[in-house]
PDB file of C-alpha atoms in Angstrom:
ATOM      1  CA  MET A   1       0.000   0.000   0.000  1.00 41.00           C
ATOM      2  CA  LYS A   2       2.854   2.385   0.826  1.00 44.00           C
ATOM      3  CA  ASN A   3       4.520   1.801  -2.564  1.00 42.00           C
ATOM      4  CA  LYS A   4       1.290   2.664  -4.357  1.00 41.00           C
ATOM      5  CA  ASN A   5       1.042   6.006  -2.510  1.00 42.00           C
ATOM      6  CA  LYS A   6       4.723   6.709  -3.161  1.00 45.00           C
ATOM      7  CA  ASN A   7       4.316   6.297  -6.921  1.00 47.00           C
ATOM      8  CA  HIS A   8       1.297   8.633  -7.062  1.00 52.00           C
ATOM      9  CA  LYS A   9       2.732  11.324  -4.800  1.00 66.00           C
ATOM     10  CA  HIS A  10       2.702  14.786  -6.374  1.00 75.00           C
ATOM     11  CA  LYS A  11       4.730  17.862  -5.612  1.00 80.00           C
ATOM     12  CA  ILE A  12       2.710  20.880  -4.514  1.00 83.00           C
ATOM     13  CA  SER A  13       3.825  22.790  -7.594  1.00 82.00           C
ATOM     14  CA  ASP A  14       2.305  20.089  -9.854  1.00 84.00           C
ATOM     15  CA  TYR A  15      -1.112  21.565  -9.035  1.00 86.00           C
ATOM     16  CA  PHE A  16      -0.207  25.161  -9.889  1.00 87.00           C
ATOM     17  CA  GLY A  17      -1.229  26.838 -13.132  1.00 80.00           C
ATOM     18  CA  TYR A  18       1.033  27.271 -16.140  1.00 77.00           C
ATOM     19  CA  ALA A  19       1.551  30.983 -15.305  1.00 77.00           C
ATOM     20  CA  SER A  20       3.579  29.990 -12.235  1.00 80.00           C
ATOM     21  CA  LYS A  21       6.317  28.604 -14.476  1.00 84.00           C
ATOM     22  CA  ASN A  22       7.308  32.054 -15.783  1.00 86.00           C
ATOM     23  CA  ASN A  23       6.150  34.450 -13.069  1.00 88.00           C
ATOM     24  CA  GLN A  24       7.600  34.467  -9.550  1.00 90.00           C
ATOM     25  CA  VAL A  25       4.788  36.639  -8.126  1.00 89.00           C
ATOM     26  CA  VAL A  26       2.169  34.170  -9.363  1.00 88.00           C
ATOM     27  CA  LEU A  27       4.217  31.293  -7.957  1.00 90.00           C
ATOM     28  CA  ILE A  28       4.328  33.008  -4.543  1.00 92.00           C
ATOM     29  CA  MET A  29       0.557  33.525  -4.667  1.00 92.00           C
ATOM     30  CA  TYR A  30       0.051  29.819  -5.375  1.00 92.00           C
ATOM     31  CA  TYR A  31       2.213  28.882  -2.400  1.00 93.00           C
ATOM     32  CA  LEU A  32       0.442  31.396  -0.140  1.00 93.00           C
ATOM     33  CA  SER A  33      -2.977  30.092  -1.161  1.00 94.00           C
ATOM     34  CA  TYR A  34      -2.111  26.384  -0.915  1.00 95.00           C
ATOM     35  CA  PRO A  35      -3.085  25.998   2.792  1.00 95.00           C
ATOM     36  CA  ALA A  36      -6.570  27.258   1.857  1.00 96.00           C
ATOM     37  CA  VAL A  37      -6.662  24.668  -0.955  1.00 95.00           C
ATOM     38  CA  LEU A  38      -5.986  21.927   1.584  1.00 95.00           C
ATOM     39  CA  PHE A  39      -8.729  23.323   3.837  1.00 96.00           C
ATOM     40  CA  PHE A  40     -11.260  23.522   0.983  1.00 96.00           C
ATOM     41  CA  GLU A  41     -10.353  19.991  -0.097  1.00 95.00           C
ATOM     42  CA  LYS A  42     -10.862  18.706   3.440  1.00 96.00           C
ATOM     43  CA  ILE A  43     -14.347  20.234   3.743  1.00 96.00           C
ATOM     44  CA  ASN A  44     -15.278  19.068   0.199  1.00 94.00           C
ATOM     45  CA  PHE A  45     -15.632  22.619  -1.135  1.00 94.00           C
ATOM     46  CA  LYS A  46     -15.943  22.665  -4.928  1.00 93.00           C
ATOM     47  CA  PRO A  47     -13.671  24.847  -7.107  1.00 93.00           C
ATOM     48  CA  ASN A  48     -16.706  26.755  -8.423  1.00 91.00           C
ATOM     49  CA  HIS A  49     -17.682  27.612  -4.845  1.00 94.00           C
ATOM     50  CA  VAL A  50     -14.195  29.035  -4.280  1.00 95.00           C
ATOM     51  CA  THR A  51     -14.642  31.064  -7.486  1.00 93.00           C
ATOM     52  CA  LEU A  52     -17.921  32.489  -6.154  1.00 93.00           C
ATOM     53  CA  LEU A  53     -16.221  33.285  -2.846  1.00 96.00           C
ATOM     54  CA  SER A  54     -13.499  35.089  -4.776  1.00 95.00           C
ATOM     55  CA  ILE A  55     -16.120  37.189  -6.607  1.00 95.00           C
ATOM     56  CA  PHE A  56     -17.767  37.974  -3.260  1.00 96.00           C
ATOM     57  CA  PHE A  57     -14.479  39.295  -1.853  1.00 97.00           C
ATOM     58  CA  SER A  58     -13.927  41.294  -5.023  1.00 95.00           C
ATOM     59  CA  ILE A  59     -17.350  42.945  -4.603  1.00 95.00           C
ATOM     60  CA  LEU A  60     -16.561  43.513  -0.936  1.00 96.00           C
ATOM     61  CA  SER A  61     -13.295  45.205  -1.896  1.00 96.00           C
ATOM     62  CA  LEU A  62     -15.208  47.518  -4.261  1.00 95.00           C
ATOM     63  CA  ILE A  63     -17.599  48.425  -1.421  1.00 96.00           C
ATOM     64  CA  PHE A  64     -14.731  49.152   0.970  1.00 97.00           C
ATOM     65  CA  LEU A  65     -12.993  51.362  -1.557  1.00 95.00           C
ATOM     66  CA  VAL A  66     -15.947  53.249  -3.035  1.00 94.00           C
ATOM     67  CA  TYR A  67     -18.502  53.384  -0.241  1.00 95.00           C
ATOM     68  CA  TYR A  68     -16.285  53.462   2.866  1.00 96.00           C
ATOM     69  CA  GLN A  69     -13.244  55.094   1.191  1.00 95.00           C
ATOM     70  CA  ASN A  70     -11.012  52.680   3.134  1.00 96.00           C
ATOM     71  CA  ILE A  71      -7.968  51.740   1.072  1.00 93.00           C
ATOM     72  CA  HIS A  72      -6.648  49.371   3.750  1.00 96.00           C
ATOM     73  CA  LEU A  73      -9.771  47.184   3.876  1.00 97.00           C
ATOM     74  CA  TYR A  74      -9.855  47.336   0.079  1.00 96.00           C
ATOM     75  CA  ALA A  75      -6.285  46.005  -0.074  1.00 95.00           C
ATOM     76  CA  VAL A  76      -7.014  43.177   2.381  1.00 97.00           C
ATOM     77  CA  THR A  77     -10.208  42.021   0.643  1.00 96.00           C
ATOM     78  CA  PHE A  78      -8.614  42.402  -2.790  1.00 95.00           C
ATOM     79  CA  PHE A  79      -5.664  40.242  -1.677  1.00 95.00           C
ATOM     80  CA  ILE A  80      -8.072  37.600  -0.314  1.00 96.00           C
ATOM     81  CA  SER A  81      -9.946  37.674  -3.635  1.00 95.00           C
ATOM     82  CA  GLN A  82      -6.696  37.150  -5.550  1.00 93.00           C
ATOM     83  CA  ALA A  83      -5.575  34.352  -3.223  1.00 94.00           C
ATOM     84  CA  LEU A  84      -8.929  32.615  -3.706  1.00 95.00           C
ATOM     85  CA  ASP A  85      -8.520  33.056  -7.463  1.00 92.00           C
ATOM     86  CA  HIS A  86      -5.328  30.997  -7.218  1.00 90.00           C
ATOM     87  CA  CYS A  87      -7.080  28.477  -4.944  1.00 94.00           C
ATOM     88  CA  ASP A  88      -9.870  27.552  -7.320  1.00 91.00           C
ATOM     89  CA  GLY A  89      -7.634  26.377 -10.148  1.00 88.00           C
ATOM     90  CA  THR A  90      -5.281  24.574  -7.797  1.00 92.00           C
ATOM     91  CA  LEU A  91      -8.220  22.876  -6.069  1.00 93.00           C
ATOM     92  CA  ALA A  92      -9.673  21.857  -9.438  1.00 90.00           C
ATOM     93  CA  ARG A  93      -6.366  20.314 -10.531  1.00 89.00           C
ATOM     94  CA  LYS A  94      -5.805  18.647  -7.152  1.00 91.00           C
ATOM     95  CA  THR A  95      -9.292  17.106  -7.044  1.00 91.00           C
ATOM     96  CA  ASN A  96      -9.375  16.422 -10.809  1.00 87.00           C
ATOM     97  CA  GLN A  97     -12.418  18.652 -11.399  1.00 84.00           C
ATOM     98  CA  LEU A  98     -11.119  20.535 -14.429  1.00 78.00           C
ATOM     99  CA  SER A  99     -13.613  22.055 -16.839  1.00 72.00           C
ATOM    100  CA  LYS A 100     -13.408  20.851 -20.432  1.00 71.00           C
ATOM    101  CA  ASN A 101     -15.228  23.929 -21.772  1.00 68.00           C
ATOM    102  CA  ILE A 102     -13.372  26.821 -23.390  1.00 59.00           C
ATOM    103  CA  ILE A 103     -15.376  29.268 -21.263  1.00 63.00           C
ATOM    104  CA  ASN A 104     -15.361  28.175 -17.647  1.00 74.00           C
ATOM    105  CA  PRO A 105     -16.613  29.904 -14.480  1.00 81.00           C
ATOM    106  CA  ASP A 106     -13.056  30.887 -13.529  1.00 81.00           C
ATOM    107  CA  SER A 107     -12.569  32.823 -16.775  1.00 79.00           C
ATOM    108  CA  ILE A 108     -15.879  34.611 -16.353  1.00 85.00           C
ATOM    109  CA  SER A 109     -15.048  35.452 -12.739  1.00 89.00           C
ATOM    110  CA  ASP A 110     -11.721  36.913 -13.870  1.00 86.00           C
ATOM    111  CA  LEU A 111     -13.576  39.185 -16.277  1.00 87.00           C
ATOM    112  CA  ILE A 112     -15.965  40.271 -13.518  1.00 90.00           C
ATOM    113  CA  LYS A 113     -13.158  40.888 -11.028  1.00 91.00           C
ATOM    114  CA  ILE A 114     -11.030  42.874 -13.492  1.00 89.00           C
ATOM    115  CA  PHE A 115     -14.033  45.022 -14.357  1.00 91.00           C
ATOM    116  CA  LEU A 116     -14.920  45.575 -10.678  1.00 91.00           C
ATOM    117  CA  THR A 117     -11.340  46.461  -9.774  1.00 91.00           C
ATOM    118  CA  HIS A 118     -10.950  49.003 -12.563  1.00 92.00           C
ATOM    119  CA  PHE A 119     -14.378  50.444 -11.896  1.00 92.00           C
ATOM    120  CA  ALA A 120     -13.671  50.783  -8.155  1.00 92.00           C
ATOM    121  CA  ILE A 121     -10.341  52.513  -8.742  1.00 92.00           C
ATOM    122  CA  ALA A 122     -11.898  54.893 -11.270  1.00 93.00           C
ATOM    123  CA  LEU A 123     -14.731  55.722  -8.860  1.00 93.00           C
ATOM    124  CA  TYR A 124     -12.336  56.151  -5.925  1.00 93.00           C
ATOM    125  CA  PHE A 125     -10.010  58.602  -7.661  1.00 93.00           C
ATOM    126  CA  ASP A 126     -12.747  60.105  -9.879  1.00 91.00           C
ATOM    127  CA  GLN A 127     -10.370  61.790 -12.306  1.00 95.00           C
ATOM    128  CA  LYS A 128     -10.791  61.928 -16.062  1.00 96.00           C
ATOM    129  CA  LEU A 129      -7.342  60.422 -16.743  1.00 95.00           C
ATOM    130  CA  ILE A 130      -8.000  57.484 -14.380  1.00 93.00           C
ATOM    131  CA  TRP A 131     -11.364  56.834 -16.076  1.00 95.00           C
ATOM    132  CA  ILE A 132      -9.705  56.878 -19.495  1.00 96.00           C
ATOM    133  CA  LEU A 133      -6.878  54.567 -18.440  1.00 94.00           C
ATOM    134  CA  SER A 134      -9.288  52.179 -16.685  1.00 93.00           C
ATOM    135  CA  SER A 135     -11.542  52.058 -19.725  1.00 93.00           C
ATOM    136  CA  ILE A 136      -8.640  51.409 -22.094  1.00 95.00           C
ATOM    137  CA  SER A 137      -7.273  48.730 -19.777  1.00 92.00           C
ATOM    138  CA  MET A 138     -10.654  46.989 -19.478  1.00 91.00           C
ATOM    139  CA  PHE A 139     -11.141  47.112 -23.252  1.00 92.00           C
ATOM    140  CA  LEU A 140      -7.669  45.669 -23.933  1.00 93.00           C
ATOM    141  CA  PHE A 141      -8.146  42.936 -21.346  1.00 89.00           C
ATOM    142  CA  LEU A 142     -11.490  41.960 -22.865  1.00 89.00           C
ATOM    143  CA  PHE A 143     -10.006  42.102 -26.365  1.00 91.00           C
ATOM    144  CA  PHE A 144      -7.151  39.751 -25.458  1.00 88.00           C
ATOM    145  CA  VAL A 145      -9.476  37.348 -23.617  1.00 85.00           C
ATOM    146  CA  ILE A 146     -11.677  37.111 -26.713  1.00 87.00           C
ATOM    147  CA  LEU A 147      -8.601  36.720 -28.917  1.00 90.00           C
ATOM    148  CA  GLU A 148      -7.283  33.934 -26.690  1.00 85.00           C
ATOM    149  CA  LEU A 149     -10.649  32.144 -26.803  1.00 81.00           C
ATOM    150  CA  MET A 150     -10.688  32.377 -30.594  1.00 86.00           C
ATOM    151  CA  ILE A 151      -7.159  30.935 -30.780  1.00 88.00           C
ATOM    152  CA  GLN A 152      -8.086  28.105 -28.393  1.00 80.00           C
ATOM    153  CA  LYS A 153     -11.197  27.325 -30.421  1.00 80.00           C
ATOM    154  CA  LYS A 154      -9.188  27.245 -33.631  1.00 83.00           C
ATOM    155  CA  LYS A 155      -6.532  24.973 -32.072  1.00 81.00           C
ATOM    156  CA  SER A 156      -9.154  22.579 -30.700  1.00 76.00           C
ATOM    157  CA  GLY A 157     -10.818  22.469 -34.135  1.00 74.00           C
ATOM    158  CA  LYS A 158      -7.516  21.570 -35.824  1.00 67.00           C
ATOM    159  CA  LYS A 159      -6.885  18.725 -33.389  1.00 58.00           C
ATOM    160  CA  LYS A 160     -10.253  17.156 -34.216  1.00 52.00           C
ATOM    161  CA  ASN A 161      -9.635  17.321 -37.962  1.00 49.00           C
ATOM    162  CA  VAL A 162      -6.206  15.675 -37.796  1.00 44.00           C
TER     163      VAL A 162
END
């Protein structure tokens, strides 16, 4: 029995996303969020539930920044939202609950969180230049997400034809 477990033992980093291979900040976030992954796995929390929790903290961060004008609580809730964003993918890979769809809840939540973050910052500073930069940034992010989805769709179509 011990030999079987030894052969199937994974390193922690095996569960991290591909972005952690090239980006040290992302790698650190995966390591910081890993204890939460273990907790969520233990209580049988699904990756999509972690994604919803991440969106909740993102909305909470917007409220703290815009309504309460508290940059410190914004930073804390934003960090928790980002840590949970790293948890959901890691939990999905660890529990083998990966989505086969091109558009998955995690991608949609990223779009929502990016929009909320830019919107909150623009509302907080309420300056024309910040609004312009936030709008351009949101547009470019959305453009590249759509472009990436189109590329993935084209690649998956080529694999089926071959």
